[in-house]
XYZ file of C-alpha atoms in Angstrom:
543
model
C 15.274 -83.473 -25.821
C 15.819 -80.328 -27.880
C 14.674 -80.460 -31.495
C 17.448 -80.752 -34.074
C 17.502 -77.898 -36.594
C 17.691 -78.648 -40.341
C 21.131 -77.024 -40.415
C 22.419 -79.207 -37.580
C 21.117 -82.346 -39.266
C 22.657 -81.377 -42.613
C 25.951 -80.528 -40.894
C 25.972 -83.948 -39.222
C 25.181 -85.678 -42.521
C 27.570 -83.875 -44.852
C 30.239 -82.221 -42.696
C 30.795 -83.954 -39.357
C 32.692 -86.960 -40.701
C 35.536 -84.641 -41.809
C 35.112 -81.514 -39.660
C 34.286 -80.661 -36.087
C 33.127 -77.268 -34.915
C 35.860 -77.091 -32.271
C 38.288 -79.789 -33.409
C 39.834 -80.715 -36.733
C 39.245 -84.021 -38.481
C 40.258 -84.933 -42.011
C 39.687 -81.226 -42.652
C 39.912 -78.092 -40.462
C 37.482 -77.209 -37.701
C 34.612 -75.031 -38.890
C 33.688 -73.105 -35.770
C 34.491 -69.413 -36.267
C 34.550 -69.522 -40.065
C 31.426 -67.365 -40.258
C 33.386 -64.569 -38.551
C 35.868 -64.336 -41.441
C 33.863 -65.399 -44.504
C 30.531 -64.003 -45.574
C 27.577 -66.208 -46.416
C 28.221 -65.487 -50.110
C 31.857 -66.582 -49.832
C 30.950 -69.731 -47.907
C 28.198 -70.608 -50.350
C 30.622 -70.300 -53.278
C 33.276 -72.396 -51.541
C 30.939 -75.202 -50.474
C 29.469 -75.433 -53.970
C 32.881 -75.513 -55.701
C 35.986 -75.511 -53.451
C 38.449 -76.140 -56.292
C 37.245 -73.057 -58.161
C 37.755 -70.837 -55.091
C 41.254 -72.242 -54.505
C 42.224 -71.822 -58.165
C 40.908 -68.231 -58.089
C 43.582 -67.463 -55.489
C 41.594 -67.030 -52.269
C 44.380 -66.764 -49.691
C 42.627 -68.610 -46.871
C 41.408 -71.437 -49.123
C 44.888 -71.844 -50.646
C 46.530 -71.955 -47.220
C 44.126 -74.634 -46.032
C 44.778 -76.670 -49.155
C 48.518 -76.427 -48.519
C 47.997 -77.680 -44.957
C 45.614 -80.573 -45.656
C 46.772 -81.439 -49.216
C 43.164 -82.173 -50.103
C 40.408 -80.400 -51.991
C 37.039 -80.797 -50.305
C 34.464 -82.447 -52.600
C 31.984 -80.055 -54.197
C 28.540 -80.020 -52.604
C 26.876 -78.545 -55.649
C 24.114 -81.139 -55.374
C 22.851 -79.463 -52.195
C 20.253 -76.766 -52.670
C 21.415 -73.220 -51.833
C 18.888 -73.041 -48.998
C 20.308 -76.271 -47.550
C 23.823 -74.827 -47.611
C 22.568 -71.603 -46.038
C 20.982 -73.598 -43.211
C 24.347 -75.268 -42.549
C 26.037 -71.859 -42.502
C 23.371 -70.566 -40.097
C 23.955 -73.527 -37.776
C 27.739 -72.925 -37.802
C 27.160 -69.235 -37.054
C 24.791 -70.019 -34.181
C 27.227 -72.483 -32.610
C 30.130 -70.076 -33.173
C 28.315 -67.310 -31.337
C 26.887 -69.512 -28.571
C 30.290 -71.048 -27.768
C 32.317 -67.941 -28.657
C 34.532 -69.928 -31.036
C 37.307 -67.895 -32.580
C 38.259 -68.599 -36.212
C 41.365 -70.561 -37.049
C 44.430 -68.450 -37.615
C 45.533 -69.381 -41.114
C 49.035 -68.626 -42.307
C 50.128 -69.341 -45.846
C 53.051 -71.744 -46.024
C 56.343 -70.232 -47.097
C 57.255 -72.135 -50.292
C 60.858 -72.267 -49.055
C 59.861 -73.929 -45.779
C 60.490 -77.659 -45.645
C 57.330 -79.683 -45.049
C 57.254 -81.323 -41.626
C 56.755 -85.070 -41.940
C 55.697 -87.416 -39.156
C 56.159 -90.680 -41.045
C 58.666 -91.991 -43.604
C 58.294 -91.232 -47.291
C 56.161 -93.651 -49.283
C 58.462 -95.519 -51.624
C 57.491 -95.767 -55.316
C 57.590 -99.251 -56.789
C 57.570 -100.827 -60.234
C 54.472 -102.838 -59.391
C 51.598 -102.300 -61.822
C 48.123 -103.807 -61.890
C 45.383 -103.979 -64.488
C 41.697 -103.927 -63.616
C 38.599 -105.408 -65.158
C 35.076 -104.114 -64.537
C 33.299 -106.718 -62.427
C 29.902 -105.302 -61.438
C 28.158 -101.987 -60.719
C 25.940 -101.963 -57.656
C 22.490 -100.354 -58.177
C 21.910 -96.873 -56.766
C 20.347 -96.919 -53.305
C 19.837 -93.159 -53.042
C 18.643 -90.341 -55.272
C 21.320 -88.116 -53.728
C 25.108 -88.345 -53.904
C 26.680 -90.699 -53.146
C 24.348 -92.958 -55.147
C 25.666 -96.021 -53.361
C 27.533 -96.544 -50.100
C 29.158 -99.917 -50.673
C 31.508 -100.822 -47.850
C 32.116 -104.529 -47.217
C 32.506 -107.616 -49.424
C 32.387 -111.207 -48.193
C 32.681 -114.508 -50.023
C 30.004 -117.154 -49.532
C 31.327 -119.688 -46.973
C 30.934 -122.508 -49.503
C 33.675 -120.959 -51.638
C 31.491 -121.318 -54.737
C 32.506 -117.883 -56.058
C 29.342 -116.121 -54.928
C 30.098 -112.767 -53.293
C 28.070 -110.519 -51.021
C 28.442 -106.741 -50.791
C 26.899 -104.410 -48.242
C 25.577 -100.913 -48.891
C 25.472 -98.717 -45.795
C 22.015 -97.524 -46.829
C 20.759 -100.871 -45.535
C 21.243 -103.516 -48.215
C 23.327 -106.629 -48.763
C 23.630 -107.707 -52.393
C 24.388 -111.168 -53.712
C 26.768 -111.100 -56.674
C 26.510 -113.984 -59.090
C 27.639 -114.145 -62.713
C 28.224 -110.395 -62.826
C 24.740 -109.552 -61.562
C 23.773 -107.938 -58.244
C 20.544 -109.080 -56.616
C 19.204 -107.998 -53.228
C 19.959 -110.653 -50.608
C 18.755 -108.646 -47.589
C 17.194 -105.216 -47.118
C 17.220 -104.336 -43.422
C 15.317 -101.065 -43.799
C 11.782 -102.443 -43.526
C 12.822 -104.802 -40.745
C 14.569 -102.438 -38.318
C 12.133 -99.832 -37.024
C 14.690 -97.181 -36.064
C 17.370 -97.877 -38.653
C 19.277 -94.736 -39.597
C 21.837 -94.323 -42.393
C 22.459 -90.610 -41.872
C 23.866 -88.420 -40.427
C 27.513 -89.344 -40.720
C 29.407 -91.124 -43.493
C 30.046 -94.157 -41.275
C 26.464 -94.793 -40.219
C 23.915 -97.267 -41.474
C 24.777 -100.907 -42.116
C 28.343 -101.052 -40.902
C 29.635 -104.537 -41.580
C 28.616 -108.181 -41.768
C 30.218 -111.592 -41.412
C 29.181 -115.194 -41.994
C 29.669 -117.558 -39.058
C 32.373 -120.128 -39.966
C 29.757 -122.874 -39.528
C 27.207 -120.971 -41.634
C 26.524 -123.909 -43.946
C 25.146 -125.785 -40.929
C 23.782 -123.049 -38.654
C 22.830 -120.306 -41.172
C 24.102 -117.479 -38.945
C 25.131 -114.039 -40.218
C 26.281 -111.147 -38.000
C 25.450 -107.563 -38.950
C 26.192 -104.202 -37.349
C 24.034 -101.128 -37.921
C 22.964 -97.823 -36.386
C 19.652 -96.918 -34.796
C 18.193 -93.609 -33.755
C 18.887 -92.809 -30.094
C 15.388 -93.423 -28.729
C 16.545 -94.310 -25.236
C 16.613 -98.060 -25.732
C 18.695 -99.551 -22.915
C 22.299 -99.929 -24.063
C 24.826 -102.552 -23.011
C 27.438 -99.823 -22.984
C 26.252 -96.391 -21.839
C 27.588 -93.348 -20.035
C 26.338 -90.397 -17.970
C 22.989 -88.903 -18.993
C 24.682 -85.496 -19.258
C 26.517 -86.678 -22.396
C 24.575 -86.716 -25.654
C 23.725 -90.015 -27.319
C 23.943 -89.367 -31.063
C 23.419 -92.956 -32.216
C 23.273 -96.506 -30.998
C 25.394 -99.148 -32.702
C 23.855 -102.611 -32.667
C 25.528 -105.971 -33.228
C 22.915 -108.481 -34.349
C 22.591 -112.114 -35.368
C 20.468 -113.153 -38.354
C 19.526 -116.794 -38.975
C 18.567 -117.788 -42.523
C 16.101 -120.642 -42.989
C 17.766 -122.032 -46.105
C 21.507 -121.487 -46.655
C 21.092 -122.194 -50.371
C 18.534 -119.413 -50.839
C 19.589 -116.334 -52.881
C 17.316 -114.168 -50.707
C 17.357 -113.938 -46.920
C 14.350 -115.229 -45.060
C 14.685 -115.898 -41.377
C 14.917 -114.417 -37.901
C 17.182 -112.047 -36.023
C 18.210 -111.267 -32.475
C 20.201 -108.479 -30.857
C 23.514 -109.261 -29.179
C 24.999 -105.925 -28.155
C 23.951 -102.249 -28.158
C 26.472 -99.402 -27.753
C 25.765 -95.701 -27.154
C 28.009 -93.222 -28.983
C 28.156 -89.427 -28.535
C 28.789 -88.523 -32.196
C 28.015 -89.809 -35.692
C 31.595 -90.834 -36.506
C 34.048 -93.599 -35.524
C 31.485 -96.311 -34.895
C 31.495 -100.099 -35.262
C 33.286 -100.213 -38.591
C 34.193 -103.889 -38.983
C 33.570 -107.367 -37.611
C 35.011 -110.734 -38.541
C 35.966 -114.298 -37.669
C 39.463 -115.722 -37.915
C 39.455 -117.545 -41.264
C 40.480 -121.114 -41.953
C 40.226 -122.549 -38.438
C 39.005 -126.012 -37.543
C 36.411 -126.752 -34.888
C 38.167 -127.215 -31.586
C 40.582 -124.341 -32.125
C 40.130 -121.845 -29.219
C 39.544 -119.042 -31.746
C 37.021 -120.936 -33.884
C 33.693 -119.073 -33.961
C 34.967 -116.133 -31.909
C 33.651 -112.835 -33.337
C 36.007 -109.830 -33.347
C 34.285 -106.438 -33.314
C 36.086 -103.133 -33.900
C 34.488 -99.969 -32.515
C 35.978 -96.476 -32.694
C 35.801 -93.866 -29.981
C 32.368 -92.786 -31.227
C 33.633 -89.268 -31.827
C 33.930 -88.842 -28.068
C 37.326 -87.153 -28.173
C 36.387 -84.534 -30.760
C 33.107 -84.055 -28.856
C 35.094 -82.997 -25.769
C 34.481 -86.194 -23.823
C 37.969 -87.736 -23.897
C 37.228 -89.598 -20.685
C 34.869 -92.028 -22.443
C 37.357 -94.096 -24.513
C 40.790 -95.469 -23.629
C 39.892 -97.285 -20.467
C 38.965 -100.872 -19.676
C 35.508 -99.908 -18.464
C 34.507 -98.646 -21.913
C 33.716 -100.384 -25.199
C 34.585 -97.220 -27.149
C 37.902 -97.385 -28.991
C 38.253 -101.160 -28.662
C 38.487 -104.433 -30.522
C 36.419 -106.931 -28.581
C 36.219 -110.708 -28.886
C 33.012 -112.570 -28.071
C 31.442 -115.967 -28.532
C 28.129 -115.135 -30.230
C 26.741 -118.558 -29.285
C 27.567 -118.185 -25.578
C 25.602 -116.535 -22.773
C 27.940 -115.425 -19.960
C 27.933 -111.741 -20.986
C 26.349 -109.123 -18.694
C 23.177 -109.174 -20.831
C 23.222 -112.963 -21.300
C 23.040 -112.679 -25.112
C 26.605 -113.709 -26.016
C 29.627 -115.330 -24.456
C 32.887 -113.876 -23.174
C 35.724 -116.364 -23.802
C 37.688 -117.315 -20.706
C 40.983 -116.771 -22.565
C 40.234 -113.088 -23.195
C 43.012 -110.994 -21.626
C 40.874 -109.244 -19.006
C 38.484 -112.092 -18.230
C 39.899 -112.551 -14.729
C 40.299 -108.856 -13.924
C 38.853 -108.366 -10.417
C 37.249 -105.008 -11.265
C 33.558 -105.807 -11.956
C 33.273 -102.747 -14.215
C 36.041 -103.844 -16.579
C 34.640 -104.963 -19.936
C 35.887 -108.530 -20.165
C 35.047 -108.596 -23.897
C 38.047 -106.356 -24.691
C 40.837 -107.978 -26.709
C 42.809 -104.763 -27.373
C 42.062 -101.057 -26.872
C 43.258 -97.490 -27.425
C 41.837 -96.930 -30.930
C 40.364 -93.878 -32.613
C 38.739 -95.702 -35.518
C 39.818 -99.293 -36.260
C 38.501 -99.173 -39.793
C 39.149 -102.696 -41.085
C 40.325 -106.016 -39.643
C 42.273 -108.645 -41.620
C 43.971 -111.887 -40.652
C 47.190 -113.230 -42.137
C 48.767 -116.655 -41.726
C 52.348 -115.543 -41.096
C 55.391 -117.781 -40.564
C 54.903 -117.038 -36.856
C 51.218 -118.000 -36.879
C 47.918 -116.190 -37.433
C 48.191 -112.403 -37.100
C 45.490 -109.740 -36.950
C 46.111 -106.447 -38.777
C 43.873 -103.440 -38.166
C 43.995 -100.087 -39.919
C 43.478 -96.993 -37.780
C 42.102 -93.774 -39.288
C 44.145 -90.956 -37.771
C 43.373 -87.485 -36.478
C 45.834 -84.840 -37.602
C 49.201 -86.316 -38.537
C 49.396 -90.004 -39.471
C 47.445 -93.080 -40.542
C 48.312 -96.419 -38.957
C 48.475 -100.147 -39.592
C 48.512 -101.968 -36.269
C 49.541 -105.510 -35.472
C 46.917 -106.424 -32.899
C 48.198 -108.270 -29.866
C 46.158 -109.676 -27.020
C 45.563 -107.239 -24.160
C 47.606 -104.387 -25.612
C 46.898 -100.638 -25.427
C 47.424 -98.744 -28.713
C 47.334 -95.311 -27.139
C 44.496 -93.230 -28.568
C 43.646 -90.565 -27.339
C 47.070 -89.675 -25.975
C 49.017 -91.199 -28.871
C 48.832 -90.907 -32.644
C 51.369 -92.968 -34.523
C 54.764 -92.666 -32.852
C 53.800 -89.351 -31.250
C 52.030 -87.898 -28.259
C 48.838 -85.928 -28.834
C 46.927 -83.599 -26.513
C 43.344 -84.854 -26.385
C 42.130 -81.420 -25.299
C 43.303 -79.593 -28.426
C 44.080 -82.338 -31.004
C 45.872 -79.680 -33.025
C 49.370 -81.146 -33.216
C 51.524 -84.094 -32.281
C 54.742 -83.912 -30.268
C 57.599 -86.276 -29.419
C 56.781 -88.820 -26.716
C 58.375 -87.814 -23.383
C 61.477 -89.904 -22.678
C 59.984 -91.511 -19.594
C 56.898 -92.681 -21.498
C 58.571 -94.420 -24.436
C 57.242 -97.960 -24.687
C 54.099 -97.270 -22.668
C 51.789 -98.034 -25.615
C 51.999 -100.308 -28.629
C 53.394 -98.390 -31.623
C 51.977 -98.908 -35.124
C 53.500 -101.582 -37.337
C 53.501 -99.091 -40.223
C 52.258 -95.544 -40.738
C 51.984 -92.853 -43.381
C 51.920 -89.090 -43.230
C 48.965 -86.820 -43.933
C 50.970 -85.213 -46.697
C 50.505 -88.540 -48.508
C 46.914 -89.401 -47.629
C 44.029 -88.513 -45.380
C 42.207 -91.650 -44.236
C 43.450 -95.220 -44.415
C 41.267 -97.987 -45.769
C 41.718 -101.590 -44.804
C 43.373 -104.243 -46.877
C 44.311 -107.900 -47.174
C 47.380 -110.025 -47.692
C 47.225 -111.422 -51.221
C 47.888 -115.164 -51.536
C 46.603 -115.779 -55.068
C 48.151 -116.712 -58.423
C 49.394 -113.216 -59.393
C 53.024 -113.644 -58.400
C 53.826 -109.911 -58.279
C 51.192 -109.417 -55.544
C 52.029 -112.468 -53.470
C 52.658 -111.926 -49.736
C 51.840 -108.233 -50.020
C 49.390 -106.497 -47.703
C 47.412 -104.394 -50.197
C 45.667 -101.278 -48.866
C 44.752 -97.754 -49.911
C 43.816 -94.238 -48.896
C 40.044 -93.793 -48.803
C 40.032 -90.177 -49.921
C 42.847 -89.869 -52.447
C 42.608 -93.400 -53.828
C 46.346 -94.022 -53.758
C 47.326 -97.710 -53.703
C 49.979 -99.073 -51.358
C 51.467 -102.291 -50.057
C 53.610 -103.758 -47.312
C 55.942 -106.568 -48.343
C 55.402 -109.417 -45.852
C 57.345 -112.029 -47.811
C 59.992 -112.049 -45.071
C 57.493 -112.003 -42.232
C 57.141 -109.019 -39.917
C 60.499 -107.435 -40.674
C 59.767 -104.762 -43.291
C 57.701 -101.732 -42.247
C 58.188 -99.813 -45.501
C 55.079 -98.667 -47.374
C 55.365 -98.848 -51.183
C 53.089 -97.242 -53.749
C 51.900 -99.079 -56.848
C 49.832 -97.991 -59.817
C 47.004 -98.965 -62.140
C 47.959 -99.402 -65.777
C 45.302 -99.070 -68.468
C 46.145 -99.675 -72.124
C 49.804 -99.082 -71.361
C 49.196 -95.772 -69.563
C 49.200 -95.146 -65.789
C 45.823 -94.003 -64.482
C 44.686 -92.971 -61.017
C 41.629 -94.346 -59.277
C 40.218 -90.827 -59.227
C 40.470 -90.731 -63.001
C 38.678 -94.064 -63.244
C 35.944 -92.980 -60.815
C 35.576 -89.196 -61.011
C 33.099 -88.919 -58.137
C 33.080 -86.100 -55.545
C 34.299 -88.514 -52.846
C 36.147 -91.600 -54.048
C 35.852 -93.794 -50.913
C 38.120 -96.564 -52.147
C 37.900 -99.991 -50.500
C 39.958 -103.161 -50.987
C 38.150 -106.532 -50.941
C 39.342 -110.111 -51.198
C 37.839 -113.529 -51.870
C 39.928 -115.911 -49.707
C 38.578 -118.967 -51.526
C 39.156 -117.904 -55.136
C 42.177 -115.770 -54.105
C 40.887 -112.797 -56.105
C 41.212 -109.151 -55.093
C 38.801 -106.306 -55.863
C 38.761 -102.507 -55.685
C 35.439 -100.933 -54.730
C 34.579 -97.244 -55.161
C 31.737 -96.271 -52.909
C 30.480 -93.172 -54.676
C 29.702 -94.800 -58.043
C 29.112 -98.371 -56.847
C 31.757 -99.846 -59.149
C 33.655 -103.013 -58.280
C 36.745 -103.834 -60.319
C 38.818 -107.020 -60.178
C 42.607 -107.115 -60.351
C 43.331 -109.341 -63.338
C 47.038 -108.679 -63.952
C 49.994 -107.679 -61.812
C 53.575 -107.274 -62.922
C 56.781 -105.320 -62.410
C 57.264 -102.636 -65.016
C 60.595 -102.765 -66.829
């Protein structure tokens, strides 16, 4: 295995989650940029993009107009670290003969092309209260990488928050104490490169108070451990995602002490779009067919942008899927978990079909949330998009959601990923369309959300979610069931004045997350970069 250069490692850590060398992501592709910008120009831009845009650089301004987003400043990187990234980009550009993007400034008189309906402003306002600040887990930015909040299964008000750097904190009376630090326990644990790596998600088993079981996903270095999902040796393995079970000795203990076992190991070819979320259907009674079934969302592992579009979007692959397993069973191929007999592909005669799959055709199913609708329990999953739209999907058993030939209501060419086009007439209805979607002129990466069922009347029956990057707050009104697909924007009010989440948390990358305590019916906003968790304490309609 060839040694990884410092520049390649830094690129993977700080750049790859938003940019590919040959394909765009949240931002433009970077291959070829060293042919049009000097090292001095690139150094200045990476250290302070806003300054370069404001100074009138034509290329920087045109890119801003296209992506509607200013890249965070990487002024905390040393100049020699930035130069090593530039060197790596130049080497890859030359080795692969990558031509630079052709950038054309947008004519101010040209109407912006939209691929999703306008977000509708609303009169809904919320007020926030500081709840807790999670301790720094790194001496580099971001200081924390908080990602997931769960309520203790007893409903006693105790909350648990994960930090992707390898920690789960127990929150009690406004204080954060370490419940579990996986770093000294997992030999090959890796939290970089990639913004989605590390400790991905966790979930308490619904019978936790009796069995003490917690499920955790995390990344390991690719040291050729046998994987339960793998692919041809000719394709790089960048990381391995692991789904694991941890058994605590004493469920009343504020600190984890116990054992662990591995359930499932997945190879991925890139450091993005991994196993972002897991969860159990809430509120079920023993005997319900879905009780204790663990849902696991895994993205395409960056396979499409890595020029291996053949890996996801097929029933023989776990990439780009939401799977459903019984973690206490043993009829899986590796004998470490169960595959429920009511899974949609359980009786498929093809022995290579992954019978764990519940639904497939996802790029990056970022967050899962269940809602007790008038028509029964529904699963909503947010899908981080590629170049045009962000999606909220209503997940239905056995359905195909289209990635990597669909994005939103459009067709996309998985070879170029540079634009979306109308779906050919003969293919309409082939894949499940999103329940709701928003345009990249409005946001860049969707975060998950929850349906609020608490005492704040103005929020009731609304699916609250946000944009990770821009921190804009949105909702779907589900008070009439699944009839309204309109996305509405709402705002934070502070001392009578509207304020944005970016103003409240002026960090280089906001990384806004929505969290919810289903027992206390309280909703929280978490900003990853500064580790702050704020509780929604008021909600009302402005006159």
